[in-house]
Coordinates of C-alpha atoms and ligand atoms in Angstrom, one line a residue:
X1 CA -84.3 22.9 156.5
X2 CA -85.3 24.8 159.7
X3 CA -83.6 28.0 160.6
X4 CA -81.6 28.6 163.8
X5 CA -79.5 31.3 165.4
X6 CA -76.5 31.1 167.8
X7 CA -76.9 32.9 171.1
X8 CA -73.9 33.5 173.3
X9 CA -73.9 34.9 176.9
X10 CA -70.4 35.9 177.9
X11 CA -70.3 36.0 181.7
X12 CA -67.5 36.6 184.2
X13 CA -66.9 32.9 184.8
X14 CA -68.2 31.1 181.7
X15 CA -69.3 31.4 178.1
X16 CA -72.9 30.0 177.6
X17 CA -73.5 29.2 174.0
X18 CA -76.7 27.8 172.5
X19 CA -78.3 27.0 169.1
X20 CA -81.9 28.4 169.2
X21 CA -84.7 27.5 166.8
X22 CA -87.6 29.6 165.6
X23 CA -89.7 28.5 168.5
X24 CA -87.2 29.9 170.9
X25 CA -86.1 26.5 172.1
X26 CA -82.5 25.6 172.8
X27 CA -81.7 22.6 170.6
X28 CA -77.9 22.5 171.3
X29 CA -75.9 24.1 174.1
X30 CA -72.3 24.2 175.2
X31 CA -70.8 26.1 178.2
X32 CA -67.1 26.6 178.7
X33 CA -65.1 28.4 181.4
X34 CA -64.1 32.0 180.5
X35 CA -61.1 31.8 182.7
X36 CA -59.0 29.4 180.6
X37 CA -55.7 31.2 181.0
X38 CA -54.2 29.4 178.0
X39 CA -56.5 30.9 175.5
X40 CA -57.3 34.5 174.4
X41 CA -61.0 35.2 175.2
X42 CA -61.7 36.1 171.6
X43 CA -60.3 32.8 170.4
X44 CA -62.5 30.9 173.0
X45 CA -65.5 32.8 171.6
X46 CA -64.7 32.1 168.0
X47 CA -64.0 28.4 168.6
X48 CA -67.2 27.9 170.6
X49 CA -69.3 29.5 168.0
X50 CA -67.7 27.6 165.2
X51 CA -68.3 24.3 167.0
X52 CA -72.0 25.2 167.6
X53 CA -72.4 26.3 164.0
X54 CA -70.9 23.1 162.8
X55 CA -73.1 20.9 165.0
X56 CA -76.2 22.8 164.0
X57 CA -75.4 22.3 160.3
X58 CA -74.6 18.6 160.8
X59 CA -78.0 18.1 162.4
X60 CA -79.7 19.6 159.3
X61 CA -80.3 23.2 160.4
X62 CA -79.6 26.4 158.6
X63 CA -77.8 29.2 160.5
X64 CA -79.2 32.6 159.8
X65 CA -77.7 34.9 162.5
X66 CA -76.0 35.2 165.9
X67 CA -76.4 37.3 169.0
X68 CA -73.6 37.8 171.5
X69 CA -74.2 39.6 174.8
X70 CA -71.4 40.6 177.2
X71 CA -70.8 42.8 180.2
X72 CA -68.9 46.1 179.6
X73 CA -69.4 49.1 177.4
X74 CA -71.0 48.0 174.1
X75 CA -72.0 50.0 171.0
X76 CA -74.8 48.0 169.4
X77 CA -74.8 50.2 166.3
X78 CA -71.3 49.3 165.3
X79 CA -71.4 45.9 167.0
X80 CA -68.2 46.9 168.9
X81 CA -67.1 46.1 172.4
X82 CA -65.7 49.4 173.5
X83 CA -64.5 48.1 176.8
X84 CA -64.9 44.9 178.8
X85 CA -62.7 44.5 181.8
X86 CA -63.3 40.8 182.5
X87 CA -62.3 39.9 178.9
X88 CA -59.5 42.5 178.7
X89 CA -61.1 43.8 175.5
X90 CA -60.8 47.4 174.2
X91 CA -62.4 48.5 170.9
X92 CA -63.0 45.0 169.7
X93 CA -65.2 45.0 166.5
X94 CA -66.7 41.7 167.6
X95 CA -69.7 41.8 165.2
X96 CA -67.6 42.1 162.1
X97 CA -65.1 39.5 163.2
X98 CA -67.8 36.9 164.0
X99 CA -69.8 37.8 161.0
X100 CA -66.8 37.1 158.8
X101 CA -66.3 33.8 160.6
X102 CA -69.9 32.6 160.5
X103 CA -71.1 34.1 157.2
X104 CA -74.3 35.5 158.8
X105 CA -75.3 38.8 160.5
X106 CA -74.2 39.1 164.1
X107 CA -75.7 41.4 166.7
X108 CA -73.6 42.5 169.8
X109 CA -75.5 43.6 173.0
X110 CA -75.0 44.3 176.6
X111 CA -75.8 41.4 178.8
X112 CA -78.0 43.2 181.3
X113 CA -79.8 45.2 178.5
X114 CA -80.4 41.9 176.7
X115 CA -81.9 40.4 179.9
X116 CA -84.1 43.5 180.3
X117 CA -85.3 43.2 176.8
X118 CA -86.2 39.5 177.3
X119 CA -87.9 40.2 180.6
X120 CA -90.0 43.0 178.9
X121 CA -91.0 40.7 176.0
X122 CA -91.7 37.5 177.9
X123 CA -91.1 37.9 181.6
X124 CA -92.0 39.9 184.7
X125 CA -92.3 43.3 182.9
X126 CA -94.1 41.9 179.8
X127 CA -96.7 44.3 178.6
X128 CA -95.2 47.3 180.4
X129 CA -93.8 50.0 178.0
X130 CA -91.8 51.6 180.9
X131 CA -89.7 49.2 182.8
X132 CA -86.4 48.9 184.6
X133 CA -84.5 45.7 185.2
X134 CA -81.9 45.7 188.0
X135 CA -79.3 42.9 188.0
X136 CA -77.8 42.4 191.5
X137 CA -74.9 40.0 191.1
X138 CA -71.3 40.7 192.0
X139 CA -72.1 44.3 191.1
X140 CA -75.3 46.1 190.1
X141 CA -76.4 47.3 186.7
X142 CA -79.8 48.3 185.2
X143 CA -81.5 48.1 181.9
X144 CA -84.0 50.9 181.1
X145 CA -86.9 50.7 178.7
X146 CA -88.9 53.9 178.1
X147 CA -91.8 53.8 175.6
X148 CA -90.4 50.3 174.7
X149 CA -87.0 51.7 173.6
X150 CA -83.8 50.8 175.3
X151 CA -81.9 53.7 176.8
X152 CA -78.2 53.3 175.9
X153 CA -76.7 56.7 176.6
X154 CA -74.1 59.0 174.9
X155 CA -71.2 56.9 176.0
X156 CA -73.1 53.6 175.8
X157 CA -73.0 53.7 179.6
X158 CA -76.6 54.2 180.7
X159 CA -77.8 52.1 183.6
X160 CA -74.8 52.1 185.9
X161 CA -77.2 52.0 188.9
X162 CA -74.5 50.4 191.1
X163 CA -72.5 53.6 191.1
X164 CA -75.2 56.1 191.9
X165 CA -74.7 57.6 195.4
X166 CA -76.9 55.8 198.0
X167 CA -75.1 57.4 201.0
X168 CA -73.2 60.4 199.7
X169 CA -70.6 60.4 202.5
X170 CA -70.5 56.6 202.7
X171 CA -67.9 53.9 202.4
X172 CA -65.3 53.9 199.5
X173 CA -66.2 52.2 196.3
X174 CA -63.7 50.4 194.0
X175 CA -64.7 52.9 191.3
X176 CA -63.2 55.8 193.2
X177 CA -66.4 57.3 194.4
X178 CA -68.0 57.0 197.9
X179 CA -71.2 55.6 199.1
X180 CA -72.2 53.9 195.8
X181 CA -75.2 51.6 195.9
X182 CA -73.2 48.5 195.1
X183 CA -70.9 49.1 198.1
X184 CA -73.9 48.1 200.2
X185 CA -76.1 45.9 198.0
X186 CA -74.3 43.5 195.7
X187 CA -72.8 40.0 196.1
X188 CA -69.4 41.5 196.6
X189 CA -70.5 44.4 198.8
X190 CA -72.5 42.3 201.2
X191 CA -69.6 39.8 201.6
X192 CA -67.0 42.6 202.0
X193 CA -69.0 44.5 204.6
X194 CA -69.9 41.4 206.7
X195 CA -66.2 40.6 206.9
X196 CA -65.1 44.2 207.5
X197 CA -67.5 44.6 210.4
X198 CA -66.0 41.6 212.2
X199 CA -67.7 38.6 210.6
X200 CA -66.1 35.7 208.9
X201 CA -65.7 35.3 205.2
X202 CA -69.1 34.4 203.8
X203 CA -70.9 34.6 200.5
X204 CA -74.0 36.8 200.1
X205 CA -76.1 33.6 200.0
X206 CA -74.7 32.5 203.3
X207 CA -75.3 35.9 204.8
X208 CA -79.0 35.7 203.7
X209 CA -79.2 32.2 205.3
X210 CA -78.1 33.7 208.6
X211 CA -80.6 36.6 208.7
X212 CA -82.9 35.0 211.3
X213 CA -80.3 34.5 214.0
X214 CA -77.2 36.6 213.1
X215 CA -77.4 40.4 214.1
X216 CA -74.4 41.3 212.0
X217 CA -75.9 39.6 208.9
X218 CA -79.2 41.4 209.6
X219 CA -77.4 44.8 209.9
X220 CA -75.5 44.3 206.7
X221 CA -78.6 43.2 204.9
X222 CA -80.7 46.1 206.3
X223 CA -78.1 48.6 205.1
X224 CA -78.2 46.9 201.7
X225 CA -82.0 47.1 201.5
X226 CA -81.8 50.8 202.5
X227 CA -79.3 51.5 199.8
X228 CA -81.3 49.7 197.1
X229 CA -84.5 51.5 198.2
X230 CA -82.7 54.9 197.8
X231 CA -81.6 53.8 194.4
X232 CA -85.1 52.7 193.3
X233 CA -86.5 55.9 194.6
X234 CA -84.2 57.8 192.3
X235 CA -85.2 55.4 189.4
X236 CA -88.9 56.0 190.2
X237 CA -88.5 59.8 190.3
X238 CA -86.4 60.0 187.1
X239 CA -88.2 57.4 184.9
X240 CA -91.6 56.6 186.4
X241 CA -91.5 52.9 185.4
X242 CA -94.5 50.7 185.7
X243 CA -92.4 47.8 187.0
X244 CA -88.9 47.3 188.4
X245 CA -87.7 43.7 187.9
X246 CA -84.9 42.4 190.1
X247 CA -82.6 39.7 188.8
X248 CA -79.1 38.3 189.5
X249 CA -77.9 36.1 192.3
X250 CA -79.0 38.4 195.2
X251 CA -82.5 38.6 193.9
X252 CA -83.0 34.9 194.8
X253 CA -83.3 36.0 198.4
X254 CA -87.0 36.3 197.5
X255 CA -89.2 37.7 200.2
X256 CA -86.2 38.6 202.5
X257 CA -85.5 41.1 199.8
X258 CA -88.9 42.0 198.3
X259 CA -90.9 42.5 201.5
X260 CA -88.7 45.2 203.2
X261 CA -87.7 46.7 199.9
X262 CA -91.3 47.3 198.7
X263 CA -92.2 48.7 202.1
X264 CA -89.2 51.1 202.3
X265 CA -89.7 52.3 198.7
X266 CA -93.5 53.0 199.3
X267 CA -92.8 54.8 202.6
X268 CA -90.1 57.0 201.0
X269 CA -92.3 58.2 198.2
X270 CA -94.5 60.8 200.0
X271 CA -96.8 61.9 197.2
X272 CA -96.9 59.1 194.6
X273 CA -97.4 55.4 194.4
X274 CA -94.4 53.1 194.0
X275 CA -93.9 51.1 190.8
X276 CA -94.4 47.3 191.1
X277 CA -91.2 45.6 192.3
X278 CA -90.9 41.9 191.1
X279 CA -88.3 39.3 190.8
X280 CA -87.4 38.0 187.3
X281 CA -89.3 35.2 185.5
X282 CA -86.5 34.3 183.1
X283 CA -83.7 34.2 185.7
X284 CA -80.2 33.3 184.4
X285 CA -81.7 32.5 181.0
X286 CA -82.5 36.2 180.4
X287 CA -79.2 37.0 178.7
X288 CA -79.4 34.0 176.4
X289 CA -83.0 34.7 175.5
X290 CA -82.2 38.4 174.8
X291 CA -79.3 37.3 172.6
X292 CA -81.5 35.1 170.5
X293 CA -84.0 37.9 170.0
X294 CA -81.1 40.2 168.9
X295 CA -79.9 37.4 166.5
X296 CA -83.3 36.9 164.8
X297 CA -83.7 40.7 164.5
X298 CA -80.2 40.9 162.9
X299 CA -81.2 38.2 160.5
X300 CA -84.2 40.3 159.4
X301 CA -86.6 37.9 161.1
X302 CA -87.9 40.3 163.8
X303 CA -91.3 38.6 163.6
X304 CA -89.9 35.3 164.9
X305 CA -89.5 36.1 168.6
X306 CA -92.9 37.8 168.7
X307 CA -94.4 34.4 168.8
X308 CA -92.5 33.3 171.9
X309 CA -93.7 32.9 175.5
X310 CA -91.9 32.1 178.7
X311 CA -93.4 28.7 178.8
X312 CA -91.8 27.7 175.5
X313 CA -88.5 29.5 176.2
X314 CA -87.8 27.9 179.5
X315 CA -87.3 24.2 180.1
X316 CA -88.9 22.8 183.3
X317 CA -85.5 22.8 184.9
X318 CA -85.0 26.5 184.1
X319 CA -88.4 27.3 185.6
X320 CA -87.5 25.5 188.8
X321 CA -84.2 27.3 189.0
X322 CA -85.8 30.7 188.4
X323 CA -88.2 30.2 191.3
X324 CA -85.7 28.4 193.6
X325 CA -85.0 30.0 197.0
X326 CA -81.3 29.2 196.8
X327 CA -79.0 32.1 196.1
X328 CA -75.8 32.3 194.0
X329 CA -73.7 35.4 193.8
X330 CA -73.2 35.3 190.0
Ligands
ZN1 ZN1 -68.9 53.1 192.6

């Protein structure tokens, strides 16, 4: 009987569950909406995992562990979700609840840190002991690896790159501070500023599409690039990473993002070289892949993911999606 784990990536809009075998391949998958108002999010998670575990066992596989990744403030040591605003969770001992349900060890991780781990093992930062992954979606968050170890922080809150000051006297942020990076460079920030400066209501993807012929789109985008370059300069000075990997919907802008960002970062660093800045290889699959690594580690099979490569982890469809120029804001 071949061994499998469950991997669950809890997003703002959906729950992406998968059964993953020892080669890293997804053998069963189910995605459900996270915004089902009739059900408590915890019950949705438990039901989804129970269904996947049942289907895995029916098809002759043996479940050995599970990895769950979610946004919010996560304590991986105690497998507790300390706070997750989208799920309305405070101090939920998710690991022990799900471990009781499933009868296997369960790891709980932060979604962006899991994506950073996956990218460092199999993706754009593979081989680099010092790397930072920056997820630019609705907001901005970072995963930091130094000497191969993930930086989590005293309050499990390391990596809130979206709320470092890009422009100290800048526009108000929803967090209560001013001039935060994600006010200017995030899916929500780009859309809000375009509308506030007199434009119509557009998504970040639509704003990027208009760059060649819309001066307001170009202005909002240029401010966003400048804010991100300031943020990456801070990251470079503080951590000296070999590579910075950009992921999330806004990173799909590709060269419209990379070319001016690399130039500004290089020009702003007077006395040292800039780290490499790349877009992610694993794309939206990063969270799920990181969750399956955490699951095999929790199951005392840390050697299993060491055999994996991006080519085996991603289906041809995933690879196309990761390289596609289209842009989504989540
Ligand atoms: Zn803020």
